[in-house]
């Protein structure tokens, strides 16, 4: 009888050890899955917030530049329908759909081969802002004398 009790107690301990082992394994799987899922979601949230921030900046800058380009294009249409514009002005006015896109202009000249993949966003943003300012400034310098000659005052600023 004593042998029977020992065997049963041993089996009981063995069953408890197995249960703990299985529970421990399940717990590790659950925590590993939670960690991996949390890591993935954290990366996705970080990526989304960075992309959203970049989109918001680009949208604001793009809208402001496009609005100014639209004003100059309308001035060109109204003030001088027969006037021949200089090539650099005519090119900008003809391509208002693309606006003053620095990357687009580089791609059209085949000067980029994914060079912007490894450059920080702030550098690309700065290049775009410099380019947009130069384009708007070029139009402003061209149209300012025409507007003054016509006696038209506008608040077109660079």
Coordinates of N, CA and C in Angstrom, one line a residue:
X1 N 0.8 -1.2 0.0 CA 0.0 0.0 0.0 C 0.9 1.3 0.0
X2 N 2.0 1.2 0.8 CA 2.9 2.3 0.8 C 3.5 2.5 -0.6
X3 N 3.8 1.5 -1.3 CA 4.3 1.7 -2.7 C 3.3 2.4 -3.5
X4 N 2.0 2.0 -3.4 CA 1.0 2.6 -4.1 C 0.8 4.1 -3.8
X5 N 1.0 4.5 -2.6 CA 0.9 5.9 -2.2 C 2.1 6.7 -2.8
X6 N 3.2 6.1 -2.7 CA 4.4 6.8 -3.2 C 4.3 7.0 -4.7
X7 N 3.8 6.0 -5.4 CA 3.7 6.1 -6.8 C 2.6 7.1 -7.2
X8 N 1.6 7.2 -6.4 CA 0.5 8.2 -6.7 C 1.0 9.6 -6.4
X9 N 1.8 9.7 -5.3 CA 2.3 11.0 -4.9 C 3.4 11.5 -6.0
X10 N 4.2 10.5 -6.4 CA 5.2 10.8 -7.5 C 4.5 11.3 -8.8
X11 N 3.4 10.5 -9.1 CA 2.6 10.9 -10.3 C 2.0 12.2 -10.2
X12 N 1.5 12.5 -9.0 CA 0.9 13.8 -8.7 C 1.9 15.0 -8.9
X13 N 3.1 14.8 -8.3 CA 4.2 15.8 -8.5 C 4.6 15.9 -9.9
X14 N 4.7 14.8 -10.6 CA 5.0 14.8 -12.0 C 4.0 15.5 -12.8
X15 N 2.7 15.3 -12.5 CA 1.6 16.0 -13.2 C 1.7 17.5 -13.0
X16 N 1.9 17.9 -11.7 CA 2.0 19.3 -11.4 C 3.2 19.9 -12.1
X17 N 4.4 19.2 -12.1 CA 5.5 19.7 -12.8 C 5.2 19.9 -14.3
X18 N 4.6 18.9 -14.9 CA 4.2 19.0 -16.3 C 3.3 20.2 -16.6
X19 N 2.3 20.4 -15.7 CA 1.3 21.5 -15.8 C 2.0 22.8 -15.7
X20 N 2.9 22.9 -14.8 CA 3.7 24.2 -14.6 C 4.6 24.4 -15.9
X21 N 5.2 23.3 -16.3 CA 6.0 23.5 -17.5 C 5.2 23.9 -18.7
X22 N 4.1 23.3 -18.9 CA 3.2 23.7 -20.1 C 2.7 25.1 -19.9
X23 N 2.3 25.5 -18.7 CA 1.8 26.8 -18.4 C 2.9 27.8 -18.6
X24 N 4.1 27.5 -18.2 CA 5.2 28.4 -18.4 C 5.5 28.6 -19.9
X25 N 5.4 27.5 -20.6 CA 5.6 27.6 -22.1 C 4.6 28.4 -22.8
X26 N 3.3 28.2 -22.3 CA 2.2 29.0 -22.9 C 2.4 30.5 -22.5
X27 N 2.8 30.7 -21.3 CA 3.0 32.1 -20.9 C 4.1 32.8 -21.7
X28 N 5.2 32.1 -21.9 CA 6.3 32.6 -22.7 C 5.8 32.9 -24.2
X29 N 5.0 32.0 -24.8 CA 4.5 32.3 -26.1 C 3.6 33.5 -26.1
X30 N 2.7 33.6 -25.1 CA 1.8 34.8 -25.0 C 2.6 36.1 -24.9
X31 N 3.6 36.1 -24.0 CA 4.3 37.3 -23.8 C 5.2 37.6 -25.0
X32 N 5.8 36.6 -25.6 CA 6.6 36.9 -26.8 C 5.7 37.5 -27.9
X33 N 4.5 36.9 -28.1 CA 3.6 37.4 -29.1 C 3.2 38.9 -28.8
X34 N 2.9 39.1 -27.5 CA 2.5 40.5 -27.1 C 3.6 41.5 -27.3
X35 N 4.9 41.1 -27.0 CA 6.0 41.9 -27.3 C 6.2 42.2 -28.7
X36 N 6.2 41.2 -29.6 CA 6.3 41.3 -31.0 C 5.2 42.2 -31.6
X37 N 4.0 42.0 -31.2 CA 2.9 42.8 -31.6 C 3.0 44.2 -31.2
X38 N 3.4 44.4 -30.0 CA 3.6 45.8 -29.5 C 4.7 46.5 -30.2
X39 N 5.8 45.8 -30.5 CA 6.9 46.3 -31.2 C 6.5 46.8 -32.6
X40 N 5.7 45.8 -33.3 CA 5.3 46.2 -34.7 C 4.3 47.4 -34.6
X41 N 3.4 47.4 -33.7 CA 2.5 48.5 -33.6 C 3.2 49.8 -33.3
X42 N 4.2 49.7 -32.4 CA 5.0 50.9 -32.1 C 5.7 51.5 -33.3
X43 N 6.3 50.6 -34.1 CA 7.0 51.0 -35.3 C 6.0 51.6 -36.3
X44 N 4.8 51.0 -36.5 CA 3.8 51.5 -37.4 C 3.3 52.9 -36.9
X45 N 3.0 53.0 -35.6 CA 2.6 54.3 -35.1 C 3.6 55.4 -35.3
X46 N 4.9 55.0 -35.1 CA 6.0 56.0 -35.3 C 6.1 56.4 -36.7
X47 N 6.0 55.4 -37.6 CA 6.1 55.7 -39.0 C 4.9 56.6 -39.5
X48 N 3.7 56.2 -39.0 CA 2.5 57.0 -39.4 C 2.7 58.4 -38.9
X49 N 3.1 58.6 -37.7 CA 3.2 60.0 -37.2 C 4.3 60.8 -37.9
X50 N 5.4 60.2 -38.3 CA 6.4 60.9 -39.1 C 5.9 61.2 -40.5
X51 N 5.2 60.2 -41.1 CA 4.7 60.5 -42.4 C 3.6 61.5 -42.4
X52 N 2.7 61.5 -41.4 CA 1.7 62.5 -41.2 C 2.3 63.9 -41.1
X53 N 3.3 64.0 -40.2 CA 3.9 65.3 -40.0 C 4.5 65.8 -41.3
X54 N 5.2 64.9 -42.1 CA 5.8 65.3 -43.3 C 4.7 65.7 -44.3
X55 N 3.6 65.0 -44.4 CA 2.5 65.3 -45.3 C 1.9 66.7 -44.9
X56 N 1.7 66.9 -43.6 CA 1.1 68.2 -43.2 C 2.0 69.4 -43.6
X57 N 3.3 69.2 -43.4 CA 4.3 70.3 -43.8 C 4.3 70.5 -45.3
X58 N 4.3 69.4 -46.0 CA 4.4 69.5 -47.5 C 3.0 70.0 -48.0
X59 N 1.9 69.7 -47.5 CA 0.6 70.2 -47.9 C 0.5 71.7 -47.7
X60 N 0.9 72.1 -46.6 CA 0.9 73.6 -46.2 C 1.8 74.4 -47.2
X61 N 3.0 73.9 -47.3 CA 4.0 74.6 -48.2 C 3.5 74.5 -49.6
X62 N 3.0 73.4 -50.1 CA 2.6 73.2 -51.4 C 1.4 74.1 -51.8
X63 N 0.5 74.2 -50.8 CA -0.7 75.0 -51.0 C -0.3 76.5 -51.2
X64 N 0.6 77.0 -50.3 CA 1.0 78.4 -50.3 C 1.7 78.7 -51.7
X65 N 2.6 77.8 -52.1 CA 3.3 78.0 -53.3 C 2.3 77.9 -54.5
X66 N 1.4 77.0 -54.5 CA 0.5 76.8 -55.6 C -0.4 78.0 -55.7
X67 N -0.8 78.6 -54.6 CA -1.7 79.7 -54.6 C -1.0 80.9 -55.2
X68 N 0.3 81.1 -54.9 CA 1.1 82.2 -55.4 C 1.3 82.0 -56.9
X69 N 1.6 80.8 -57.3 CA 1.7 80.4 -58.8 C 0.4 80.7 -59.5
X70 N -0.7 80.4 -58.9 CA -2.0 80.6 -59.5 C -2.2 82.1 -59.8
X71 N -1.8 82.9 -58.8 CA -2.0 84.4 -58.9 C -1.2 84.9 -60.1
X72 N 0.1 84.4 -60.2 CA 0.9 84.9 -61.3 C 0.5 84.4 -62.6
X73 N 0.0 83.2 -62.7 CA -0.5 82.6 -64.0 C -1.8 83.4 -64.4
X74 N -2.6 83.8 -63.5 CA -3.8 84.6 -63.8 C -3.4 86.0 -64.3
X75 N -2.4 86.5 -63.6 CA -1.9 87.8 -64.1 C -1.3 87.7 -65.5
X76 N -0.6 86.7 -65.8 CA 0.0 86.5 -67.1 C -1.1 86.4 -68.2
X77 N -2.2 85.7 -67.8 CA -3.3 85.6 -68.8 C -4.0 86.9 -69.0
X78 N -4.3 87.6 -67.9 CA -5.1 88.8 -68.0 C -4.3 90.0 -68.6
X79 N -3.1 90.2 -68.0 CA -2.3 91.4 -68.4 C -1.7 91.4 -69.7
X80 N -1.2 90.2 -70.1 CA -0.4 90.2 -71.3 C -0.7 89.0 -72.2
X81 N -1.9 89.0 -72.8 CA -2.3 87.8 -73.6 C -1.4 87.7 -74.9
X82 N -0.9 88.8 -75.3 CA -0.1 88.8 -76.6 C 1.4 88.9 -76.2
X83 N 1.7 89.2 -75.0 CA 3.1 89.4 -74.6 C 3.9 88.1 -74.6
X84 N 5.0 88.1 -75.1 CA 5.9 86.9 -75.1 C 6.7 86.9 -73.9
X85 N 6.6 85.9 -73.0 CA 7.3 85.9 -71.7 C 8.7 85.3 -72.0
X86 N 9.7 85.7 -71.1 CA 11.0 85.0 -71.2 C 10.8 83.5 -71.0
X87 N 11.7 82.8 -71.5 CA 11.7 81.3 -71.4 C 11.5 80.8 -70.0
X88 N 12.3 81.4 -69.1 CA 12.3 80.9 -67.7 C 11.0 81.2 -67.0
X89 N 10.3 82.2 -67.4 CA 9.0 82.6 -66.8 C 7.9 81.7 -67.5
X90 N 8.0 81.6 -68.8 CA 7.0 80.9 -69.6 C 7.0 79.4 -69.1
X91 N 8.2 78.8 -68.9 CA 8.3 77.5 -68.4 C 7.6 77.2 -67.1
X92 N 7.8 78.1 -66.2 CA 7.1 78.0 -64.9 C 5.6 78.2 -65.1
X93 N 5.2 79.1 -65.8 CA 3.7 79.4 -66.0 C 3.1 78.2 -66.8
X94 N 3.8 77.6 -67.7 CA 3.2 76.5 -68.4 C 3.1 75.2 -67.6
X95 N 3.9 75.1 -66.6 CA 4.0 73.9 -65.8 C 3.4 74.1 -64.4
X96 N 2.3 74.9 -64.3 CA 1.8 75.1 -63.0 C 1.1 73.9 -62.4
X97 N 0.8 72.9 -63.1 CA 0.3 71.7 -62.5 C 1.3 71.0 -61.6
X98 N 2.5 71.1 -62.0 CA 3.6 70.6 -61.2 C 4.1 71.6 -60.2
X99 N 3.7 72.8 -60.4 CA 4.1 73.9 -59.4 C 5.5 74.1 -59.4
X100 N 6.1 74.3 -58.3 CA 7.5 74.5 -58.1 C 8.1 73.3 -57.4
X101 N 7.9 72.2 -57.9 CA 8.4 70.9 -57.3 C 9.9 70.7 -57.7
X102 N 10.7 70.8 -56.7 CA 12.1 70.6 -56.8 C 12.5 69.2 -57.3
X103 N 11.9 68.2 -56.6 CA 12.2 66.8 -56.9 C 11.7 66.5 -58.4
X104 N 10.5 67.0 -58.7 CA 10.0 66.8 -60.1 C 10.9 67.4 -61.1
X105 N 11.4 68.6 -60.8 CA 12.3 69.2 -61.8 C 13.6 68.4 -62.0
X106 N 14.1 67.9 -60.9 CA 15.3 67.1 -60.9 C 15.1 65.8 -61.7
X107 N 13.9 65.2 -61.4 CA 13.6 63.9 -62.1 C 13.4 64.1 -63.6
X108 N 12.8 65.2 -64.0 CA 12.6 65.5 -65.4 C 13.9 65.8 -66.1
X109 N 14.9 66.2 -65.4 CA 16.3 66.4 -65.9 C 17.2 65.2 -65.7
X110 N 16.6 64.1 -65.2 CA 17.3 62.9 -64.9 C 18.5 63.1 -64.0
X111 N 18.4 64.0 -63.1 CA 19.5 64.3 -62.2 C 19.3 63.5 -60.9
X112 N 18.2 62.7 -60.8 CA 18.1 61.9 -59.5 C 18.0 60.5 -59.9
X113 N 18.6 59.7 -59.1 CA 18.4 58.2 -59.2 C 18.3 57.7 -57.8
X114 N 17.1 58.1 -57.3 CA 16.8 57.8 -55.9 C 17.8 58.4 -54.9
X115 N 18.3 59.6 -55.2 CA 19.3 60.2 -54.3 C 18.6 60.7 -53.0
X116 N 17.3 60.8 -53.0 CA 16.6 61.3 -51.9 C 16.2 60.2 -50.9
X117 N 16.5 58.9 -51.2 CA 16.2 57.8 -50.3 C 17.1 57.9 -49.0
X118 N 18.3 58.3 -49.1 CA 19.2 58.3 -48.0 C 19.4 59.7 -47.3
X119 N 18.6 60.7 -47.8 CA 18.8 62.1 -47.3 C 17.7 62.3 -46.3
X120 N 18.0 63.1 -45.3 CA 17.0 63.4 -44.3 C 15.9 64.3 -44.8
X121 N 14.7 64.1 -44.2 CA 13.6 64.9 -44.7 C 13.8 66.4 -44.6
X122 N 14.5 66.8 -43.5 CA 14.7 68.3 -43.4 C 15.6 68.8 -44.5
X123 N 16.5 68.0 -45.1 CA 17.3 68.5 -46.2 C 16.4 68.6 -47.5
X124 N 15.6 67.6 -47.7 CA 14.7 67.6 -48.9 C 13.7 68.8 -48.7
X125 N 13.2 69.0 -47.5 CA 12.3 70.1 -47.3 C 12.9 71.4 -47.5
X126 N 14.2 71.6 -47.1 CA 14.9 72.8 -47.3 C 15.2 73.0 -48.8
X127 N 15.6 72.0 -49.5 CA 15.8 72.1 -51.0 C 14.5 72.6 -51.7
X128 N 13.4 72.0 -51.3 CA 12.1 72.3 -51.9 C 11.8 73.8 -51.6
X129 N 12.0 74.2 -50.3 CA 11.6 75.6 -50.0 C 12.5 76.6 -50.7
X130 N 13.8 76.3 -50.8 CA 14.7 77.2 -51.6 C 14.3 77.3 -53.0
X131 N 13.9 76.1 -53.6 CA 13.5 76.1 -55.0 C 12.2 76.9 -55.2
X132 N 11.2 76.7 -54.3 CA 9.9 77.4 -54.4 C 10.1 78.9 -54.3
X133 N 10.9 79.3 -53.3 CA 11.2 80.7 -53.1 C 11.8 81.3 -54.4
X134 N 12.8 80.6 -55.0 CA 13.5 81.1 -56.2 C 12.5 81.2 -57.3
X135 N 11.6 80.3 -57.5 CA 10.6 80.3 -58.6 C 9.6 81.5 -58.4
X136 N 9.1 81.6 -57.2 CA 8.2 82.7 -56.9 C 8.9 84.1 -57.0
X137 N 10.1 84.2 -56.6 CA 10.9 85.4 -56.7 C 11.1 85.8 -58.1
X138 N 11.4 84.8 -59.0 CA 11.6 85.0 -60.4 C 10.4 85.6 -61.0
X139 N 9.2 85.0 -60.7 CA 7.9 85.5 -61.2 C 7.7 86.9 -60.7
X140 N 7.9 87.1 -59.4 CA 7.7 88.5 -58.8 C 8.5 89.5 -59.5
X141 N 9.8 89.3 -59.7 CA 10.7 90.2 -60.4 C 10.2 90.5 -61.8
X142 N 9.7 89.5 -62.5 CA 9.2 89.7 -63.8 C 7.9 90.5 -63.9
X143 N 7.0 90.2 -63.0 CA 5.7 90.8 -63.0 C 5.6 92.2 -62.3
X144 N 6.5 92.5 -61.4 CA 6.5 93.7 -60.7 C 6.5 94.9 -61.6
X145 N 7.4 95.1 -62.6 CA 7.4 96.2 -63.4 C 6.1 96.3 -64.3
X146 N 5.6 95.2 -64.8 CA 4.4 95.1 -65.6 C 3.2 95.6 -64.8
X147 N 3.1 95.2 -63.5 CA 2.0 95.7 -62.7 C 2.1 97.2 -62.4
X148 N 3.3 97.6 -62.1 CA 3.5 99.1 -61.8 C 3.2 99.9 -63.1
X149 N 3.6 99.4 -64.2 CA 3.3 100.1 -65.5 C 1.8 100.2 -65.7
X150 N 1.1 99.1 -65.4 CA -0.3 99.1 -65.6 C -1.1 99.8 -64.4
X151 N -0.4 100.2 -63.4 CA -1.0 100.9 -62.3 C -1.8 100.0 -61.4
X152 N -1.4 98.8 -61.3 CA -2.1 97.8 -60.5 C -1.2 97.5 -59.2
X153 N -1.9 97.7 -58.1 CA -1.2 97.4 -56.9 C -1.7 96.0 -56.4
X154 N -0.8 95.2 -56.0 CA -1.2 93.9 -55.4 C -0.4 93.6 -54.2
X155 N -0.8 92.6 -53.5 CA -0.1 92.2 -52.3 C 0.6 90.9 -52.5
X156 N 1.1 90.8 -53.7 CA 1.9 89.6 -54.1 C 3.3 89.7 -53.4
X157 N 3.5 88.9 -52.4 CA 4.8 88.9 -51.8 C 5.5 87.6 -52.0
X158 N 6.8 87.7 -51.8 CA 7.6 86.5 -52.1 C 7.5 85.5 -51.0

